[in-house]
Coordinates of C-alpha atoms in Angstrom, one line a residue:
X1 CA 62.1 203.2 285.5
X2 CA 62.5 207.3 285.0
X3 CA 64.8 209.3 287.4
X4 CA 64.2 212.6 289.6
X5 CA 65.1 215.9 290.2
X6 CA 68.1 215.5 291.9
X7 CA 68.0 214.0 295.9
X8 CA 67.6 216.2 298.7
X9 CA 70.3 216.8 301.3
X10 CA 69.2 215.4 303.7
X11 CA 66.7 212.8 304.3
X12 CA 65.4 209.7 301.7
X13 CA 66.0 211.3 298.1
X14 CA 64.1 211.5 295.2
X15 CA 64.2 209.0 292.5
X16 CA 63.5 205.6 291.6
X17 CA 62.1 203.0 294.2
X18 CA 61.0 202.8 297.9
X19 CA 62.4 203.7 300.9
X20 CA 64.7 201.0 302.3
X21 CA 63.7 199.5 305.1
X22 CA 65.4 196.8 307.9
X23 CA 64.7 193.4 308.0
X24 CA 62.6 192.0 310.8
X25 CA 63.0 188.9 312.4
X26 CA 60.2 186.0 310.7
X27 CA 58.6 183.6 313.2
X28 CA 61.5 180.6 313.4
X29 CA 64.5 183.4 313.8
X30 CA 62.3 184.7 316.8
X31 CA 62.2 181.8 318.2
X32 CA 65.7 180.8 317.9
X33 CA 66.6 183.7 319.6
X34 CA 64.3 183.8 322.5
X35 CA 66.2 179.9 323.0
X36 CA 69.7 181.6 323.9
X37 CA 70.0 181.1 327.1
X38 CA 72.1 183.4 329.6
X39 CA 72.4 180.9 332.1
X40 CA 74.5 178.4 329.7
X41 CA 76.4 181.3 328.3
X42 CA 77.8 182.1 332.1
X43 CA 78.4 178.3 332.4
X44 CA 80.6 178.2 330.0
X45 CA 82.8 181.8 330.5
X46 CA 83.2 180.0 334.0
X47 CA 84.0 176.8 333.1
X48 CA 86.9 178.0 330.9
X49 CA 88.2 180.3 333.2
X50 CA 88.2 177.5 335.3
X51 CA 91.6 176.1 333.3
X52 CA 93.9 178.4 334.8
X53 CA 95.3 178.9 331.8
X54 CA 94.3 178.3 327.9
X55 CA 97.9 179.5 326.7
X56 CA 99.1 178.1 323.6
X57 CA 102.1 176.3 324.9
X58 CA 100.8 175.3 328.2
X59 CA 100.0 171.8 328.6
X60 CA 98.3 169.9 326.4
X61 CA 97.9 166.2 328.3
X62 CA 96.9 167.8 332.1
X63 CA 93.2 167.0 332.1
X64 CA 92.6 169.9 334.5
X65 CA 94.5 173.3 333.3
X66 CA 96.1 174.0 330.0
X67 CA 94.5 174.5 327.0
X68 CA 94.7 170.8 326.2
X69 CA 91.5 170.4 328.6
X70 CA 90.2 173.2 327.8
X71 CA 89.8 171.9 324.1
X72 CA 88.5 168.4 324.9
X73 CA 86.2 170.2 327.2
X74 CA 85.1 172.4 323.6
X75 CA 85.4 169.3 321.7
X76 CA 83.1 167.4 323.8
X77 CA 80.3 169.7 324.4
X78 CA 80.0 170.5 320.7
X79 CA 79.6 166.9 320.5
X80 CA 77.5 166.3 322.4
X81 CA 75.0 169.1 320.5
X82 CA 76.2 167.3 317.1
X83 CA 74.0 164.3 318.7
X84 CA 71.6 165.9 318.3
X85 CA 71.2 167.1 314.5
X86 CA 70.8 163.8 313.0
X87 CA 73.8 164.1 311.4
X88 CA 73.4 167.3 309.9
X89 CA 76.7 168.8 312.4
X90 CA 79.7 167.2 312.7
X91 CA 82.2 168.1 315.2
X92 CA 86.4 168.1 314.8
X93 CA 90.0 168.7 315.8
X94 CA 91.5 170.3 313.2
X95 CA 94.9 169.9 314.5
X96 CA 98.6 170.9 312.7
X97 CA 102.3 171.5 313.6
X98 CA 103.2 175.3 313.5
X99 CA 107.2 175.2 313.2
X100 CA 109.0 177.9 315.2
X101 CA 107.4 181.1 313.9
X102 CA 106.6 184.8 315.9
X103 CA 105.7 183.6 319.7
X104 CA 106.0 179.8 318.4
X105 CA 109.4 179.1 320.1
X106 CA 109.2 175.3 319.6
X107 CA 107.2 172.8 317.1
X108 CA 103.7 173.2 318.4
X109 CA 100.4 171.3 318.3
X110 CA 97.4 173.5 317.5
X111 CA 94.0 172.2 317.1
X112 CA 91.3 174.8 316.4
X113 CA 87.6 172.5 317.6
X114 CA 85.1 172.7 314.4
X115 CA 81.2 171.9 314.5
X116 CA 79.9 171.8 310.8
X117 CA 76.3 172.4 310.1
X118 CA 75.5 171.0 306.7
X119 CA 73.2 173.4 304.7
X120 CA 70.4 171.6 302.6
X121 CA 70.2 173.6 299.5
X122 CA 73.5 175.2 299.0
X123 CA 76.1 173.5 301.0
X124 CA 78.9 174.8 298.8
X125 CA 77.5 178.5 300.4
X126 CA 79.6 178.8 303.5
X127 CA 79.2 181.4 306.4
X128 CA 81.3 181.0 309.6
X129 CA 81.8 182.4 313.9
X130 CA 84.6 182.0 315.8
X131 CA 85.7 183.0 319.3
X132 CA 89.2 181.8 320.4
X133 CA 89.3 179.8 322.9
X134 CA 93.2 180.4 324.1
X135 CA 94.6 183.2 326.5
X136 CA 97.4 184.6 327.9
X137 CA 98.7 187.2 330.7
X138 CA 100.6 190.4 331.0
X139 CA 103.4 188.4 329.3
X140 CA 102.5 186.5 325.8
X141 CA 105.3 183.9 326.6
X142 CA 104.0 183.4 330.1
X143 CA 102.5 179.2 330.0
X144 CA 102.3 179.2 333.4
X145 CA 100.7 182.0 335.0
X146 CA 97.1 181.7 335.2
X147 CA 95.4 183.7 332.2
X148 CA 91.8 182.6 332.7
X149 CA 90.7 184.7 329.7
X150 CA 87.2 185.1 330.8
X151 CA 86.2 188.4 328.7
X152 CA 89.3 187.8 325.9
X153 CA 87.8 185.3 324.9
X154 CA 86.3 182.3 326.9
X155 CA 82.5 185.1 326.0
X156 CA 83.3 184.2 322.2
X157 CA 83.5 180.4 322.9
X158 CA 80.2 181.0 325.0
X159 CA 78.7 182.8 322.2
X160 CA 79.9 180.2 318.9
X161 CA 78.8 177.1 321.6
X162 CA 75.6 178.5 322.2
X163 CA 74.9 178.8 318.5
X164 CA 76.0 175.6 317.6
X165 CA 73.7 174.3 320.6
X166 CA 70.5 176.0 318.8
X167 CA 71.0 175.5 315.5
X168 CA 71.8 171.6 315.7
X169 CA 68.0 170.6 315.6
X170 CA 67.6 172.7 312.9
X171 CA 67.6 172.8 309.6
X172 CA 69.6 175.6 306.4
X173 CA 70.3 176.1 303.2
X174 CA 73.2 176.9 303.4
X175 CA 76.2 175.1 305.4
X176 CA 77.1 177.1 308.8
X177 CA 81.2 176.8 310.6
X178 CA 81.0 178.2 314.2
X179 CA 84.8 177.4 315.4
X180 CA 86.3 177.7 318.1
X181 CA 90.1 178.3 317.8
X182 CA 93.1 178.4 319.0
X183 CA 96.0 180.8 319.2
X184 CA 95.0 183.4 318.1
X185 CA 97.2 185.7 321.3
X186 CA 100.1 184.2 319.1
X187 CA 99.4 185.4 316.1
X188 CA 96.5 183.9 314.8
X189 CA 97.3 180.9 313.6
X190 CA 93.7 179.1 314.4
X191 CA 92.2 181.1 312.4
X192 CA 94.6 180.9 309.1
X193 CA 95.0 177.0 309.0
X194 CA 91.0 177.2 309.2
X195 CA 90.8 179.6 306.1
X196 CA 93.7 178.2 304.6
X197 CA 92.1 174.2 304.6
X198 CA 88.2 175.7 303.6
X199 CA 90.4 177.6 301.0
X200 CA 91.7 174.5 300.1
X201 CA 88.5 172.4 299.7
X202 CA 86.7 175.2 297.4
X203 CA 84.5 176.7 299.9
X204 CA 82.5 179.2 299.0
X205 CA 83.2 181.6 302.5
X206 CA 80.4 184.7 301.8
X207 CA 81.1 185.9 305.1
X208 CA 82.7 185.4 308.5
X209 CA 82.5 187.0 312.2
X210 CA 84.9 186.7 314.3
X211 CA 83.6 187.4 317.9
X212 CA 86.7 188.5 320.2
X213 CA 86.2 190.4 323.5
X214 CA 82.4 190.8 324.0
X215 CA 81.7 190.0 327.2
X216 CA 81.9 193.6 329.4
X217 CA 79.4 196.6 328.8
X218 CA 81.3 198.3 331.0
X219 CA 84.6 201.2 330.3
X220 CA 87.2 201.9 332.7
X221 CA 85.7 204.4 333.8
X222 CA 82.4 202.8 334.7
X223 CA 80.1 203.9 332.1
X224 CA 77.8 200.8 330.7
X225 CA 76.3 200.7 327.4
X226 CA 75.1 197.6 327.3
X227 CA 72.7 197.6 324.1
X228 CA 75.6 198.9 321.8
X229 CA 77.9 195.9 319.8
X230 CA 80.6 197.0 317.9
X231 CA 81.7 195.0 314.5
X232 CA 84.7 196.3 312.7
X233 CA 84.5 196.0 308.9
X234 CA 87.2 197.1 306.6
X235 CA 86.7 199.3 303.6
X236 CA 89.7 198.9 301.2
X237 CA 89.8 195.1 300.9
X238 CA 93.1 193.7 302.2
X239 CA 93.0 191.3 299.5
X240 CA 92.4 193.8 297.0
X241 CA 95.1 193.5 293.9
X242 CA 97.2 196.6 292.0
X243 CA 94.5 196.2 289.4
X244 CA 91.2 196.2 291.9
X245 CA 93.0 198.8 293.3
X246 CA 93.4 201.5 290.3
X247 CA 89.3 200.3 289.0
X248 CA 88.2 201.2 292.4
X249 CA 91.2 205.1 292.5
X250 CA 88.8 205.0 289.2
X251 CA 85.2 204.4 289.9
X252 CA 85.0 204.8 293.9
X253 CA 83.8 201.7 296.5
X254 CA 86.1 202.7 299.1
X255 CA 83.2 202.3 301.4
X256 CA 81.6 199.4 299.1
X257 CA 84.1 196.6 300.5
X258 CA 82.1 193.1 300.4
X259 CA 82.7 193.3 304.3
X260 CA 81.0 196.4 304.3
X261 CA 78.0 195.3 302.5
X262 CA 78.2 192.6 305.3
X263 CA 78.1 195.2 307.5
X264 CA 75.0 196.9 306.5
X265 CA 73.6 193.4 306.0
X266 CA 74.2 193.1 310.2
X267 CA 72.4 196.3 311.4
X268 CA 69.3 195.6 308.5
X269 CA 68.7 191.7 310.4
X270 CA 70.1 192.3 314.1
X271 CA 70.2 195.2 315.2
X272 CA 66.4 195.3 316.6
X273 CA 64.3 194.4 319.8
X274 CA 64.2 190.5 318.8
X275 CA 68.1 191.3 319.8
X276 CA 67.5 194.1 322.7
X277 CA 71.1 195.6 320.7
X278 CA 72.3 197.9 318.7
X279 CA 75.0 197.5 316.2
X280 CA 77.5 200.0 315.9
X281 CA 79.4 199.4 312.6
X282 CA 83.5 200.6 313.1
X283 CA 84.4 201.1 309.5
X284 CA 88.4 199.8 310.7
X285 CA 89.6 196.6 309.8
X286 CA 90.3 196.2 313.9
X287 CA 91.2 199.0 316.6
X288 CA 95.0 200.4 317.5
X289 CA 97.5 197.5 318.0
X290 CA 95.0 194.9 317.9
X291 CA 93.7 192.3 315.3
X292 CA 91.7 189.1 315.8
X293 CA 90.7 186.1 313.7
X294 CA 88.5 187.7 311.3
X295 CA 92.1 189.4 309.4
X296 CA 93.0 185.5 308.5
X297 CA 89.9 185.5 306.4
X298 CA 90.5 188.7 305.2
X299 CA 94.0 187.5 303.4
X300 CA 91.9 185.2 301.1
X301 CA 89.8 187.9 300.5
X302 CA 86.5 186.9 302.2
X303 CA 84.6 189.1 303.5
X304 CA 84.8 189.4 307.4
X305 CA 84.1 191.5 310.5
X306 CA 84.8 191.8 314.4
X307 CA 82.4 191.9 317.0
X308 CA 83.5 193.1 320.3
X309 CA 82.3 195.0 323.0
X310 CA 81.5 198.9 323.1
X311 CA 84.4 199.9 325.7
X312 CA 87.0 198.4 327.1
X313 CA 88.3 198.0 330.2
X314 CA 92.2 196.6 329.7
X315 CA 92.9 196.2 333.7
X316 CA 90.8 192.9 332.6
X317 CA 92.7 192.2 329.4
X318 CA 96.1 191.0 328.7
X319 CA 97.0 191.6 332.5
X320 CA 98.4 188.8 335.1
X321 CA 96.1 187.9 337.8
X322 CA 97.0 190.6 340.9
X323 CA 95.9 193.5 343.0
X324 CA 97.6 196.3 342.6
X325 CA 96.8 199.9 345.6
X326 CA 93.4 198.3 345.5
X327 CA 93.0 197.8 341.7
X328 CA 92.0 193.7 340.5
X329 CA 94.1 193.2 337.8
X330 CA 93.2 190.5 335.2
X331 CA 90.3 188.7 333.0
X332 CA 88.4 187.1 335.9
X333 CA 84.5 186.2 335.4
X334 CA 83.5 188.3 337.7
X335 CA 84.2 191.2 335.7
X336 CA 81.6 189.9 333.2
X337 CA 78.4 190.6 332.1
X338 CA 76.4 188.0 331.1
X339 CA 73.4 189.4 329.6
X340 CA 74.9 191.5 327.5
X341 CA 77.1 188.3 326.2
X342 CA 73.3 186.9 325.8
X343 CA 72.5 189.4 323.8
X344 CA 75.6 189.4 321.2
X345 CA 74.4 185.9 320.8
X346 CA 71.4 186.7 319.1
X347 CA 73.2 189.1 317.6
X348 CA 75.1 186.6 315.7
X349 CA 72.4 184.7 315.6
X350 CA 69.9 186.5 313.8
X351 CA 73.1 187.5 311.4
X352 CA 73.5 184.1 310.8
X353 CA 70.3 182.7 310.1
X354 CA 69.2 185.5 307.6
X355 CA 72.3 184.3 305.8
X356 CA 71.8 181.0 306.2
X357 CA 68.2 181.0 305.0
X358 CA 68.4 183.5 302.4
X359 CA 70.0 183.3 299.0
X360 CA 73.5 184.4 298.2
X361 CA 75.0 187.3 298.0
X362 CA 75.2 187.8 294.1
X363 CA 77.9 187.2 291.5
X364 CA 79.5 188.5 288.7
X365 CA 77.4 192.2 288.9
X366 CA 78.6 194.2 286.6
X367 CA 77.7 197.8 285.9
X368 CA 77.6 198.2 281.5
X369 CA 80.4 201.3 280.4
X370 CA 80.9 200.9 277.5
X371 CA 78.8 203.6 276.2
X372 CA 78.6 207.1 277.3
X373 CA 75.0 207.3 279.2
X374 CA 72.6 209.2 281.5
X375 CA 71.1 206.1 282.4
X376 CA 72.7 202.3 284.3
X377 CA 72.4 199.1 282.8
X378 CA 73.5 196.3 285.2
X379 CA 73.9 193.4 284.6
X380 CA 74.7 189.6 286.8
X381 CA 74.5 185.9 287.6
X382 CA 71.2 184.3 288.5
X383 CA 71.8 182.4 291.6
X384 CA 71.1 178.3 292.0
X385 CA 68.7 178.8 294.7
X386 CA 65.4 176.5 293.9
X387 CA 63.1 179.2 296.3
X388 CA 64.8 182.3 294.8
X389 CA 62.1 185.2 294.0
X390 CA 64.3 187.4 291.9
X391 CA 66.3 190.6 292.3
X392 CA 66.7 194.0 294.0
X393 CA 68.3 197.1 293.0
X394 CA 69.2 199.3 295.7
X395 CA 71.2 202.9 295.0
X396 CA 72.2 206.0 297.9
X397 CA 74.2 209.3 297.2
X398 CA 77.5 208.6 296.9
X399 CA 78.1 210.8 300.4
X400 CA 75.8 208.3 302.0
X401 CA 76.6 205.5 304.5
X402 CA 73.3 203.1 303.7
X403 CA 71.4 201.9 300.9
X404 CA 68.2 204.1 300.5
X405 CA 66.1 202.9 297.8
X406 CA 65.0 199.7 297.0
X407 CA 63.6 199.0 293.2
X408 CA 61.9 195.2 293.0
X409 CA 62.7 194.5 289.2
X410 CA 61.6 190.8 289.1
X411 CA 63.8 187.2 288.5
X412 CA 65.9 189.1 285.5
X413 CA 70.1 188.8 285.1
X414 CA 69.8 192.7 283.1
X415 CA 68.1 196.2 284.4
X416 CA 68.8 199.0 282.7
X417 CA 67.3 202.4 285.1
X418 CA 66.7 205.9 284.5
X419 CA 69.2 207.2 286.8
X420 CA 73.2 208.0 286.4
X421 CA 75.9 205.2 288.0
X422 CA 78.1 208.8 287.5
X423 CA 76.2 210.4 290.0
X424 CA 75.2 207.7 292.5
X425 CA 76.0 204.0 294.1
X426 CA 74.3 200.8 292.6
X427 CA 74.2 197.5 294.2
X428 CA 72.0 194.5 293.8
X429 CA 70.8 192.0 296.3
X430 CA 68.7 188.3 295.7
X431 CA 65.4 187.7 297.5
X432 CA 63.8 184.8 297.8
X433 CA 59.7 183.4 298.1
X434 CA 59.3 184.2 302.2
X435 CA 61.6 187.6 301.7
X436 CA 64.8 186.7 302.8
X437 CA 67.3 188.8 301.0
X438 CA 70.6 188.1 300.5
X439 CA 73.7 190.8 301.1
X440 CA 74.0 193.5 298.6
X441 CA 77.0 193.4 296.2
X442 CA 78.4 196.7 294.2
X443 CA 79.0 196.0 290.6
X444 CA 82.2 196.3 289.1
X445 CA 82.4 198.6 285.8
X446 CA 82.7 196.1 282.6
X447 CA 80.6 194.9 279.6

């Protein structure tokens, strides 16, 4: 594989390989996306808002109002979907007692509602999506006032539940976890517990997405952006060790964390006409002054990101329901755009399906640095998937944000490329016999 002259300042650089192209949705995925039903999504948002409040400290026993009633309704709905799965989907109430802590004044039972769709081929490989079903008013400790939480975050729960419905009857190679988590507003308690349980079980979580505030396409000034969803993806990993930081400082990679590779994968498979959406990647862990449930997974060292609407109207988040000077405050269903939530659900579905049907992200990827050379040798471990066809090396200029060139290298675990590792960034991804591609793994220096 031979190098070409120095890359052009713009466009696809000269050099080995073909230009990188998005992964188009196949027939199965296209059919799945068509089944996502906006009317069902709207019904979920309105039903969750009708529980009055879903505050973490609200009643867990009242059958009509409070977080307990919402929990039981979500559990019943997901259990109904699981009944159609032929035993592949299971649903559990995952509970623990949180002792007094920040925003938790008394011992409080926190319960996640978790649907697990077990993979048929590599079930140990896990992909997770969440929405949080708790809500809040202006005072984060107010468990009595109405807190309908339509956008924040009945919208995210509706995405999770609709995906559970359409995926329950389908077979996937890897395992998908779809969870309505609790106590996000009090401090990410539910997602932290979910992540800790997966870690204790030895799960290989290769991607996680939080859907949090995905309900509206209208900003506070009235402008609309109904075809864009933001995806927040951190650069320097939250769980980076001092040794890993030292390597990064030496060779780069601030824009090549596992979460950034995951974000590139999402734009590759889910920003297209089949979903009707553009995915706008934001190079941050989250917004200023805010943080969602993906952070719990980042803390465990797993790649994760947050989907959220493109522009926010803060009069309809974390606000008591009231009218002031003719302005309606409060997180009410009337301010949601249900067509928009439906398209966000399609972005999630395209992402999850593409991940769960493709091979896993390559492991043990190394760029050999034992000698000073002007070529590049890459090594990696072969994956366990029976339909694995081989691997592709991708590369880009160090100043480019997306992978620019692709080199198919076959079913091998080592390749040498006549292109200097000092001048460009490399990655490796797996491909199966149907053409499904994994996320890219960024190499670490080694032998």
